[in-house]
MMTF fields as JSON, N, C-alpha, C and O atoms, coordinates in Angstrom:
{
  "mmtfVersion": "1.0.0",
  "mmtfProducer": "UNKNOWN",
  "numBonds": 419,
  "numAtoms": 420,
  "numGroups": 105,
  "numChains": 1,
  "numModels": 1,
  "chainsPerModel": [1],
  "groupsPerChain": [105],
  "chainIdList": ["A"],
  "bondAtomList": [4, 2, 8, 6, 12, 10, 16, 14, 20, 18, 24, 22, 28, 26, 32, 30, 36, 34, 40, 38, 44, 42, 48, 46, 52, 50, 56, 54, 60, 58, 64, 62, 68, 66, 72, 70, 76, 74, 80, 78, 84, 82, 88, 86, 92, 90, 96, 94, 100, 98, 104, 102, 108, 106, 112, 110, 116, 114, 120, 118, 124, 122, 128, 126, 132, 130, 136, 134, 140, 138, 144, 142, 148, 146, 152, 150, 156, 154, 160, 158, 164, 162, 168, 166, 172, 170, 176, 174, 180, 178, 184, 182, 188, 186, 192, 190, 196, 194, 200, 198, 204, 202, 208, 206, 212, 210, 216, 214, 220, 218, 224, 222, 228, 226, 232, 230, 236, 234, 240, 238, 244, 242, 248, 246, 252, 250, 256, 254, 260, 258, 264, 262, 268, 266, 272, 270, 276, 274, 280, 278, 284, 282, 288, 286, 292, 290, 296, 294, 300, 298, 304, 302, 308, 306, 312, 310, 316, 314, 320, 318, 324, 322, 328, 326, 332, 330, 336, 334, 340, 338, 344, 342, 348, 346, 352, 350, 356, 354, 360, 358, 364, 362, 368, 366, 372, 370, 376, 374, 380, 378, 384, 382, 388, 386, 392, 390, 396, 394, 400, 398, 404, 402, 408, 406, 412, 410, 416, 414],
  "bondOrderList": [1, 1, 1, 1, 1, 1, 1, 1, 1, 1, 1, 1, 1, 1, 1, 1, 1, 1, 1, 1, 1, 1, 1, 1, 1, 1, 1, 1, 1, 1, 1, 1, 1, 1, 1, 1, 1, 1, 1, 1, 1, 1, 1, 1, 1, 1, 1, 1, 1, 1, 1, 1, 1, 1, 1, 1, 1, 1, 1, 1, 1, 1, 1, 1, 1, 1, 1, 1, 1, 1, 1, 1, 1, 1, 1, 1, 1, 1, 1, 1, 1, 1, 1, 1, 1, 1, 1, 1, 1, 1, 1, 1, 1, 1, 1, 1, 1, 1, 1, 1, 1, 1, 1, 1],
  "groupList": [{"groupName": "MET", "atomNameList": ["N", "CA", "C", "O"], "elementList": ["N", "C", "C", "O"], "formalChargeList": [0, 0, 0, 0], "bondAtomList": [1, 0, 2, 1, 3, 2], "bondOrderList": [1, 1, 2], "singleLetterCode": "M", "chemCompType": "L-PEPTIDE LINKING"}, {"groupName": "SER", "atomNameList": ["N", "CA", "C", "O"], "elementList": ["N", "C", "C", "O"], "formalChargeList": [0, 0, 0, 0], "bondAtomList": [1, 0, 2, 1, 3, 2], "bondOrderList": [1, 1, 2], "singleLetterCode": "S", "chemCompType": "L-PEPTIDE LINKING"}, {"groupName": "ALA", "atomNameList": ["N", "CA", "C", "O"], "elementList": ["N", "C", "C", "O"], "formalChargeList": [0, 0, 0, 0], "bondAtomList": [1, 0, 2, 1, 3, 2], "bondOrderList": [1, 1, 2], "singleLetterCode": "A", "chemCompType": "L-PEPTIDE LINKING"}, {"groupName": "GLN", "atomNameList": ["N", "CA", "C", "O"], "elementList": ["N", "C", "C", "O"], "formalChargeList": [0, 0, 0, 0], "bondAtomList": [1, 0, 2, 1, 3, 2], "bondOrderList": [1, 1, 2], "singleLetterCode": "Q", "chemCompType": "L-PEPTIDE LINKING"}, {"groupName": "TYR", "atomNameList": ["N", "CA", "C", "O"], "elementList": ["N", "C", "C", "O"], "formalChargeList": [0, 0, 0, 0], "bondAtomList": [1, 0, 2, 1, 3, 2], "bondOrderList": [1, 1, 2], "singleLetterCode": "Y", "chemCompType": "L-PEPTIDE LINKING"}, {"groupName": "THR", "atomNameList": ["N", "CA", "C", "O"], "elementList": ["N", "C", "C", "O"], "formalChargeList": [0, 0, 0, 0], "bondAtomList": [1, 0, 2, 1, 3, 2], "bondOrderList": [1, 1, 2], "singleLetterCode": "T", "chemCompType": "L-PEPTIDE LINKING"}, {"groupName": "VAL", "atomNameList": ["N", "CA", "C", "O"], "elementList": ["N", "C", "C", "O"], "formalChargeList": [0, 0, 0, 0], "bondAtomList": [1, 0, 2, 1, 3, 2], "bondOrderList": [1, 1, 2], "singleLetterCode": "V", "chemCompType": "L-PEPTIDE LINKING"}, {"groupName": "ILE", "atomNameList": ["N", "CA", "C", "O"], "elementList": ["N", "C", "C", "O"], "formalChargeList": [0, 0, 0, 0], "bondAtomList": [1, 0, 2, 1, 3, 2], "bondOrderList": [1, 1, 2], "singleLetterCode": "I", "chemCompType": "L-PEPTIDE LINKING"}, {"groupName": "GLU", "atomNameList": ["N", "CA", "C", "O"], "elementList": ["N", "C", "C", "O"], "formalChargeList": [0, 0, 0, 0], "bondAtomList": [1, 0, 2, 1, 3, 2], "bondOrderList": [1, 1, 2], "singleLetterCode": "E", "chemCompType": "L-PEPTIDE LINKING"}, {"groupName": "ASN", "atomNameList": ["N", "CA", "C", "O"], "elementList": ["N", "C", "C", "O"], "formalChargeList": [0, 0, 0, 0], "bondAtomList": [1, 0, 2, 1, 3, 2], "bondOrderList": [1, 1, 2], "singleLetterCode": "N", "chemCompType": "L-PEPTIDE LINKING"}, {"groupName": "LEU", "atomNameList": ["N", "CA", "C", "O"], "elementList": ["N", "C", "C", "O"], "formalChargeList": [0, 0, 0, 0], "bondAtomList": [1, 0, 2, 1, 3, 2], "bondOrderList": [1, 1, 2], "singleLetterCode": "L", "chemCompType": "L-PEPTIDE LINKING"}, {"groupName": "LYS", "atomNameList": ["N", "CA", "C", "O"], "elementList": ["N", "C", "C", "O"], "formalChargeList": [0, 0, 0, 0], "bondAtomList": [1, 0, 2, 1, 3, 2], "bondOrderList": [1, 1, 2], "singleLetterCode": "K", "chemCompType": "L-PEPTIDE LINKING"}, {"groupName": "GLY", "atomNameList": ["N", "CA", "C", "O"], "elementList": ["N", "C", "C", "O"], "formalChargeList": [0, 0, 0, 0], "bondAtomList": [1, 0, 2, 1, 3, 2], "bondOrderList": [1, 1, 2], "singleLetterCode": "G", "chemCompType": "PEPTIDE LINKING"}, {"groupName": "ASP", "atomNameList": ["N", "CA", "C", "O"], "elementList": ["N", "C", "C", "O"], "formalChargeList": [0, 0, 0, 0], "bondAtomList": [1, 0, 2, 1, 3, 2], "bondOrderList": [1, 1, 2], "singleLetterCode": "D", "chemCompType": "L-PEPTIDE LINKING"}, {"groupName": "PHE", "atomNameList": ["N", "CA", "C", "O"], "elementList": ["N", "C", "C", "O"], "formalChargeList": [0, 0, 0, 0], "bondAtomList": [1, 0, 2, 1, 3, 2], "bondOrderList": [1, 1, 2], "singleLetterCode": "F", "chemCompType": "L-PEPTIDE LINKING"}, {"groupName": "CYS", "atomNameList": ["N", "CA", "C", "O"], "elementList": ["N", "C", "C", "O"], "formalChargeList": [0, 0, 0, 0], "bondAtomList": [1, 0, 2, 1, 3, 2], "bondOrderList": [1, 1, 2], "singleLetterCode": "C", "chemCompType": "L-PEPTIDE LINKING"}, {"groupName": "PRO", "atomNameList": ["N", "CA", "C", "O"], "elementList": ["N", "C", "C", "O"], "formalChargeList": [0, 0, 0, 0], "bondAtomList": [1, 0, 2, 1, 3, 2], "bondOrderList": [1, 1, 2], "singleLetterCode": "P", "chemCompType": "L-PEPTIDE LINKING"}, {"groupName": "TRP", "atomNameList": ["N", "CA", "C", "O"], "elementList": ["N", "C", "C", "O"], "formalChargeList": [0, 0, 0, 0], "bondAtomList": [1, 0, 2, 1, 3, 2], "bondOrderList": [1, 1, 2], "singleLetterCode": "W", "chemCompType": "L-PEPTIDE LINKING"}, {"groupName": "ARG", "atomNameList": ["N", "CA", "C", "O"], "elementList": ["N", "C", "C", "O"], "formalChargeList": [0, 0, 0, 0], "bondAtomList": [1, 0, 2, 1, 3, 2], "bondOrderList": [1, 1, 2], "singleLetterCode": "R", "chemCompType": "L-PEPTIDE LINKING"}],
  "groupTypeList": [0, 1, 2, 3, 4, 3, 5, 2, 6, 3, 7, 8, 9, 3, 10, 3, 7, 11, 12, 2, 2, 10, 2, 9, 10, 11, 2, 3, 11, 2, 11, 4, 2, 3, 0, 10, 13, 2, 1, 11, 8, 14, 11, 14, 9, 3, 6, 12, 7, 15, 13, 0, 10, 2, 2, 6, 9, 3, 9, 6, 16, 12, 12, 6, 17, 14, 1, 5, 7, 1, 14, 13, 1, 16, 9, 5, 10, 7, 7, 11, 12, 13, 2, 2, 9, 13, 3, 6, 7, 6, 9, 14, 7, 13, 18, 10, 3, 11, 7, 16, 0, 6, 8, 18, 2],
  "groupIdList": [1, 2, 3, 4, 5, 6, 7, 8, 9, 10, 11, 12, 13, 14, 15, 16, 17, 18, 19, 20, 21, 22, 23, 24, 25, 26, 27, 28, 29, 30, 31, 32, 33, 34, 35, 36, 37, 38, 39, 40, 41, 42, 43, 44, 45, 46, 47, 48, 49, 50, 51, 52, 53, 54, 55, 56, 57, 58, 59, 60, 61, 62, 63, 64, 65, 66, 67, 68, 69, 70, 71, 72, 73, 74, 75, 76, 77, 78, 79, 80, 81, 82, 83, 84, 85, 86, 87, 88, 89, 90, 91, 92, 93, 94, 95, 96, 97, 98, 99, 100, 101, 102, 103, 104, 105],
  "secStructList": [7, 7, 2, 2, 2, 2, 2, 2, 2, 2, 2, 2, 2, 2, 2, 2, 2, 2, 2, 2, 2, 2, 2, 2, 2, 2, 2, 2, 2, 2, 2, 2, 2, 2, 2, 2, 2, 2, 2, 6, 6, 7, 7, 7, 7, 7, 2, 2, 2, 2, 2, 2, 2, 2, 2, 2, 2, 2, 6, 7, 7, 6, 6, 3, 3, 3, 3, 3, 3, 3, 3, 3, 3, 6, 6, 3, 3, 3, 3, 3, 3, 3, 3, 1, 1, 2, 2, 2, 2, 2, 2, 2, 2, 2, 2, 2, 2, 6, 1, 6, 6, 7, 1, 7, 7],
  "xCoordList": [58.035, 58.785, 60.188, 60.4, 61.115, 62.483, 62.665, 61.911, 63.643, 63.934, 64.306, 63.932, 65.037, 65.423, 64.194, 64.121, 63.24, 62.021, 61.22, 60.719, 61.096, 60.373, 61.047, 60.378, 62.361, 63.102, 62.863, 62.661, 62.883, 62.653, 61.243, 61.065, 60.25, 58.874, 58.776, 58.12, 59.421, 59.413, 60.084, 59.594, 61.187, 61.897, 61.03, 60.982, 60.35, 59.462, 58.317, 57.959, 57.748, 56.668, 57.175, 56.504, 58.34, 58.935, 59.219, 59.021, 59.679, 59.957, 58.678, 58.695, 57.584, 56.31, 55.834, 55.339, 55.973, 55.571, 56.425, 55.898, 57.724, 58.627, 58.342, 58.414, 58.021, 57.693, 56.436, 56.378, 55.436, 54.202, 54.471, 53.946, 55.279, 55.625, 56.388, 56.144, 57.309, 58.076, 57.163, 57.32, 56.225, 55.283, 54.45, 54.193, 54.03, 53.258, 54.098, 53.6, 55.347, 56.226, 56.47, 56.507, 56.635, 56.832, 55.598, 55.715, 54.412, 53.171, 53.062, 52.666, 53.413, 53.395, 54.397, 54.107, 55.58, 56.605, 56.101, 56.324, 55.426, 54.891, 53.838, 53.789, 53.0, 51.978, 52.625, 52.204, 53.652, 54.338, 55.067, 55.128, 55.615, 56.286, 55.285, 55.619, 54.051, 53.017, 52.707, 52.543, 52.626, 52.327, 53.455, 53.201, 54.7, 55.83, 55.812, 56.055, 55.522, 55.442, 54.343, 54.524, 53.209, 52.105, 52.497, 52.095, 53.273, 53.643, 54.673, 54.834, 55.366, 56.369, 55.745, 56.431, 54.434, 53.749, 53.535, 53.212, 53.709, 53.404, 54.539, 55.72, 54.138, 55.065, 54.598, 53.528, 55.39, 54.981, 55.278, 56.315, 54.353, 54.538, 53.458, 53.401, 52.613, 51.569, 51.49, 51.501, 51.409, 51.324, 50.037, 50.046, 48.934, 47.657, 47.701, 47.092, 48.419, 48.548, 49.268, 48.839, 50.35, 51.106, 50.255, 50.28, 49.5, 48.628, 47.565, 47.279, 46.985, 45.961, 46.54, 45.942, 47.684, 48.3, 48.662, 48.495, 49.153, 49.486, 48.232, 48.252, 47.148, 45.892, 45.35, 44.896, 45.396, 44.931, 45.799, 45.282, 47.104, 48.037, 47.786, 47.89, 47.46, 47.21, 45.912, 45.703, 45.048, 43.741, 43.558, 42.448, 44.618, 44.526, 44.533, 45.509, 43.454, 43.433, 44.261, 44.559, 44.624, 45.31, 44.428, 43.204, 45.023, 44.261, 43.885, 43.131, 44.41, 44.167, 45.517, 46.453, 45.625, 46.839, 46.462, 45.485, 47.245, 46.964, 47.756, 48.906, 47.123, 47.851, 48.166, 49.22, 47.254, 47.522, 46.897, 45.855, 47.557, 47.053, 47.303, 48.418, 46.276, 46.454, 45.528, 44.526, 45.885, 45.044, 44.394, 45.072, 43.077, 42.315, 42.25, 42.182, 42.271, 42.294, 42.899, 43.147, 43.138, 43.707, 42.836, 43.321, 41.569, 40.665, 40.168, 39.344, 40.646, 40.133, 41.289, 42.139, 41.298, 42.285, 41.622, 40.56, 42.235, 41.703, 42.641, 43.836, 42.069, 42.834, 42.25, 41.042, 43.103, 42.691, 43.553, 44.741, 42.952, 43.713, 42.874, 41.855, 43.325, 42.664, 42.537, 43.188, 41.668, 41.472, 41.241, 40.854, 41.489, 41.31, 39.844, 39.535, 38.934, 37.504, 36.727, 37.299, 35.425, 34.582, 34.512, 34.459, 34.512, 34.406, 35.594, 35.431, 36.766, 37.949, 37.773, 38.182, 37.169, 36.916, 35.925, 36.13, 34.861, 33.873, 34.529, 34.26, 35.377, 36.102, 36.979, 37.019, 37.673, 38.531, 37.716, 38.102, 36.594, 35.736, 35.217, 35.192, 34.805, 34.348, 35.448, 35.192, 36.664, 37.792, 38.056, 38.316, 37.983, 38.212, 37.167, 37.491, 35.919, 34.837, 35.081, 34.553, 35.861, 36.132, 37.286, 37.532, 37.99, 39.089, 38.478, 37.698, 38.813, 38.18, 38.283, 37.349, 39.38, 39.543, 38.876, 38.906, 38.268, 37.587, 36.103, 35.404, 35.659, 34.258, 33.392, 32.298, 33.91, 33.154, 34.146, 35.064, 33.943, 34.811, 34.008, 34.542],
  "yCoordList": [103.402, 103.401, 103.957, 104.856, 103.391, 103.865, 105.158, 105.449, 105.906, 107.173, 106.939, 107.726, 105.867, 105.56, 105.259, 105.685, 104.531, 104.21, 105.472, 105.644, 106.347, 107.606, 108.461, 109.069, 108.496, 109.249, 108.65, 109.384, 107.328, 106.656, 106.947, 107.16, 106.959, 107.259, 108.696, 108.959, 109.62, 111.024, 111.192, 111.932, 110.511, 110.585, 109.999, 110.55, 108.897, 108.276, 109.22, 109.336, 109.887, 110.848, 112.014, 112.436, 112.53, 113.623, 113.174, 113.935, 111.948, 111.404, 111.316, 111.633, 110.895, 110.826, 112.218, 112.394, 113.195, 114.573, 115.116, 115.718, 114.912, 115.38, 114.656, 115.262, 113.367, 112.603, 113.136, 113.237, 113.474, 114.038, 115.399, 115.696, 116.225, 117.539, 117.378, 118.116, 116.42, 116.168, 115.694, 116.128, 114.823, 114.339, 115.498, 115.566, 116.406, 117.577, 118.471, 118.947, 118.702, 119.517, 118.867, 119.559, 117.558, 116.854, 116.968, 117.119, 116.896, 117.038, 118.446, 118.614, 119.459, 120.837, 121.018, 121.692, 120.42, 120.523, 119.91, 120.465, 118.773, 118.12, 118.998, 119.071, 119.662, 120.547, 121.731, 122.116, 122.317, 123.446, 123.015, 123.77, 121.808, 121.303, 121.157, 121.434, 120.723, 120.627, 122.004, 122.157, 122.999, 124.355, 124.859, 125.497, 124.575, 125.006, 124.303, 124.923, 123.007, 122.266, 122.83, 122.949, 123.177, 123.729, 125.058, 125.351, 125.858, 127.177, 127.09, 128.056, 125.978, 125.829, 125.76, 125.944, 125.492, 125.358, 126.695, 126.725, 127.789, 129.092, 129.639, 129.447, 130.32, 131.083, 132.526, 132.879, 133.345, 134.711, 135.629, 136.291, 135.656, 136.52, 137.585, 138.343, 137.647, 138.654, 139.283, 138.586, 140.598, 141.314, 140.94, 140.802, 140.775, 140.436, 139.134, 139.022, 138.153, 136.869, 137.063, 136.539, 137.806, 138.065, 138.817, 138.504, 139.807, 140.567, 139.662, 139.757, 138.789, 137.875, 136.928, 136.728, 136.357, 135.433, 136.137, 135.569, 137.357, 138.115, 138.384, 138.254, 138.756, 139.028, 137.764, 137.808, 136.648, 135.379, 135.009, 134.636, 135.111, 134.759, 135.568, 135.035, 136.834, 137.693, 137.342, 137.766, 136.587, 136.288, 134.836, 134.432, 134.057, 132.659, 132.593, 132.999, 132.087, 131.978, 130.787, 129.885, 130.789, 129.638, 128.413, 128.52, 127.264, 126.035, 125.674, 124.727, 126.433, 126.142, 125.923, 126.688, 124.885, 124.666, 124.185, 123.459, 124.6, 124.293, 123.078, 122.891, 122.245, 121.132, 121.445, 121.057, 122.149, 122.589, 123.959, 124.295, 124.726, 126.02, 126.071, 125.82, 126.393, 126.458, 127.515, 127.896, 127.972, 128.9, 128.121, 127.631, 128.008, 127.32, 128.178, 127.662, 129.478, 130.459, 131.721, 131.76, 132.739, 133.955, 134.567, 135.361, 134.201, 134.786, 133.809, 134.181, 132.57, 131.56, 130.908, 130.233, 131.126, 130.525, 129.36, 129.526, 128.189, 127.003, 126.638, 126.418, 126.581, 126.235, 124.949, 124.849, 123.977, 122.739, 122.581, 122.901, 122.089, 121.913, 121.302, 120.658, 121.517, 120.973, 122.072, 123.114, 121.793, 122.747, 121.974, 120.805, 122.662, 122.051, 121.712, 120.732, 122.547, 122.297, 123.114, 123.932, 122.882, 123.566, 125.074, 125.85, 125.488, 126.914, 127.686, 128.827, 127.101, 127.758, 127.961, 128.988, 126.994, 127.118, 128.247, 129.062, 128.294, 129.372, 130.728, 131.676, 130.823, 132.068, 132.457, 133.626, 131.492, 131.754, 132.255, 133.218, 131.602, 132.025, 133.443, 134.256, 133.74, 135.1, 136.127, 137.201, 135.794, 136.706, 136.899, 138.012, 135.794, 135.89, 136.774, 137.539, 136.669, 137.466, 138.967, 139.766, 139.352, 140.765, 141.316, 142.523, 140.454, 140.912, 141.518, 140.852, 142.768, 143.442, 142.688, 142.739, 141.998, 141.311, 139.945, 139.284, 139.507, 138.218, 138.447, 139.158, 137.831, 137.951, 136.969, 137.307, 135.727, 134.681, 133.703, 133.224, 133.416, 132.448, 131.207, 130.26],
  "zCoordList": [39.795, 38.557, 38.801, 39.615, 38.071, 38.224, 37.445, 36.517, 37.822, 37.149, 35.694, 34.824, 35.421, 34.043, 33.179, 32.026, 33.738, 32.997, 32.704, 31.592, 33.68, 33.496, 32.42, 31.584, 32.457, 31.443, 30.061, 29.094, 29.961, 28.68, 28.158, 26.959, 29.036, 28.639, 28.139, 27.132, 28.833, 28.41, 27.047, 26.194, 26.852, 25.572, 24.462, 23.362, 24.733, 23.741, 23.377, 22.205, 24.362, 24.09, 23.249, 22.307, 23.579, 22.802, 21.371, 20.424, 21.222, 19.893, 19.06, 17.871, 19.664, 18.953, 18.544, 17.43, 19.412, 19.101, 17.962, 17.027, 18.031, 16.971, 15.66, 14.591, 15.729, 14.529, 13.857, 12.631, 14.653, 14.101, 13.468, 12.395, 14.118, 13.562, 12.253, 11.299, 12.199, 10.98, 9.848, 8.707, 10.146, 9.129, 8.584, 7.382, 9.459, 9.04, 8.126, 7.105, 8.474, 7.641, 6.285, 5.267, 6.258, 4.99, 4.105, 2.889, 4.711, 3.94, 3.36, 2.207, 4.156, 3.662, 2.536, 1.547, 2.678, 1.637, 0.338, -0.738, 0.43, -0.767, -1.443, -2.671, -0.653, -1.225, -1.922, -3.013, -1.298, -1.912, -3.186, -4.156, -3.181, -4.376, -5.517, -6.669, -5.211, -6.24, -6.81, -8.02, -5.944, -6.414, -7.309, -8.331, -6.929, -7.754, -9.102, -10.137, -9.087, -10.349, -11.238, -12.449, -10.646, -11.423, -12.056, -13.182, -11.345, -11.868, -12.994, -13.739, -13.138, -14.194, -15.587, -16.593, -15.636, -16.919, -17.617, -18.805, -16.904, -17.475, -18.322, -18.033, -19.367, -20.194, -20.084, -20.579, -19.445, -19.152, -20.324, -20.371, -21.263, -22.414, -22.492, -23.461, -21.496, -21.48, -20.098, -19.084, -20.07, -18.808, -18.078, -16.855, -18.801, -18.187, -17.405, -16.341, -17.931, -17.245, -15.922, -14.895, -15.945, -14.71, -13.697, -12.507, -14.166, -13.267, -12.651, -11.457, -13.461, -12.968, -11.919, -10.862, -12.208, -11.254, -9.953, -8.874, -10.046, -8.844, -8.017, -6.793, -8.682, -7.978, -7.315, -6.171, -8.022, -7.453, -6.253, -5.2, -6.412, -5.347, -4.075, -2.97, -4.225, -3.069, -2.352, -1.215, -2.989, -2.412, -1.983, -1.637, -2.001, -1.592, -0.064, 0.566, 0.536, 1.992, 2.459, 1.676, 3.719, 4.297, 4.187, 4.275, 3.998, 3.884, 2.462, 2.239, 1.482, 0.071, -0.59, -0.36, -1.408, -2.173, -3.566, -3.75, -4.525, -5.924, -6.364, -5.966, -7.198, -7.803, -9.261, -9.764, -9.948, -11.318, -11.547, -10.984, -12.377, -12.819, -14.316, -14.771, -15.079, -16.528, -17.109, -16.502, -18.288, -19.024, -20.148, -21.052, -20.089, -21.122, -22.381, -23.496, -22.189, -23.267, -22.661, -21.456, -23.457, -22.871, -21.766, -20.96, -21.732, -20.745, -19.693, -18.858, -19.708, -18.781, -18.016, -18.598, -16.717, -15.828, -15.106, -14.506, -15.159, -14.483, -13.339, -13.534, -12.146, -10.948, -10.378, -10.164, -10.135, -9.474, -8.237, -8.251, -7.174, -5.952, -4.853, -5.102, -3.638, -2.455, -1.414, -1.483, -0.441, 0.648, 1.94, 1.936, 3.028, 4.337, 4.599, 5.277, 4.048, 4.213, 3.185, 2.465, 3.126, 2.141, 2.376, 1.422, 3.64, 3.947, 3.383, 2.951, 3.378, 2.823, 1.32, 0.778, 0.653, -0.788, -1.048, -1.947, -0.267, -0.414, -0.196, -0.934, 0.801, 1.085, -0.108, -0.494, -0.686, -1.834, -3.025, -3.687, -3.292, -4.407, -4.173, -5.097, -2.943, -2.63, -2.881, -3.425, -2.486, -2.711, -4.211, -4.666, -4.973, -6.41, -7.085, -7.993, -6.642, -7.231, -7.06, -7.833, -6.072, -5.795, -6.636, -6.626, -7.356, -8.22, -9.477, -10.157, -9.801, -10.943, -12.27, -13.071, -12.519, -13.803, -13.854, -14.892, -12.737, -12.702, -13.0, -12.279, -14.067, -14.461, -13.679, -13.227, -13.527, -12.826, -12.213, -12.879, -10.927, -10.245, -9.92, -9.343]
}
């Protein structure tokens, strides 16, 4: 093989690796944008709501992202989203159960 061909193959491989990394970053950006959009629905007029959201936020494991967050009533927080796998969801639920203000997760 010629040196130019080897260089071209190396550049093509690097381009594929960079393309995959860029696609991964774009997917993460889209997930974060969904979380930001979900948080815009809140009207912070109660200290308890802010405390609850802060507690939930501190207990979100990696691999979990929210698509919507809403309050069904002053005492019911509904979270919808996705996770990398079922074990991450179980971990999140276990963490939520340990929050003093959470009655049932």
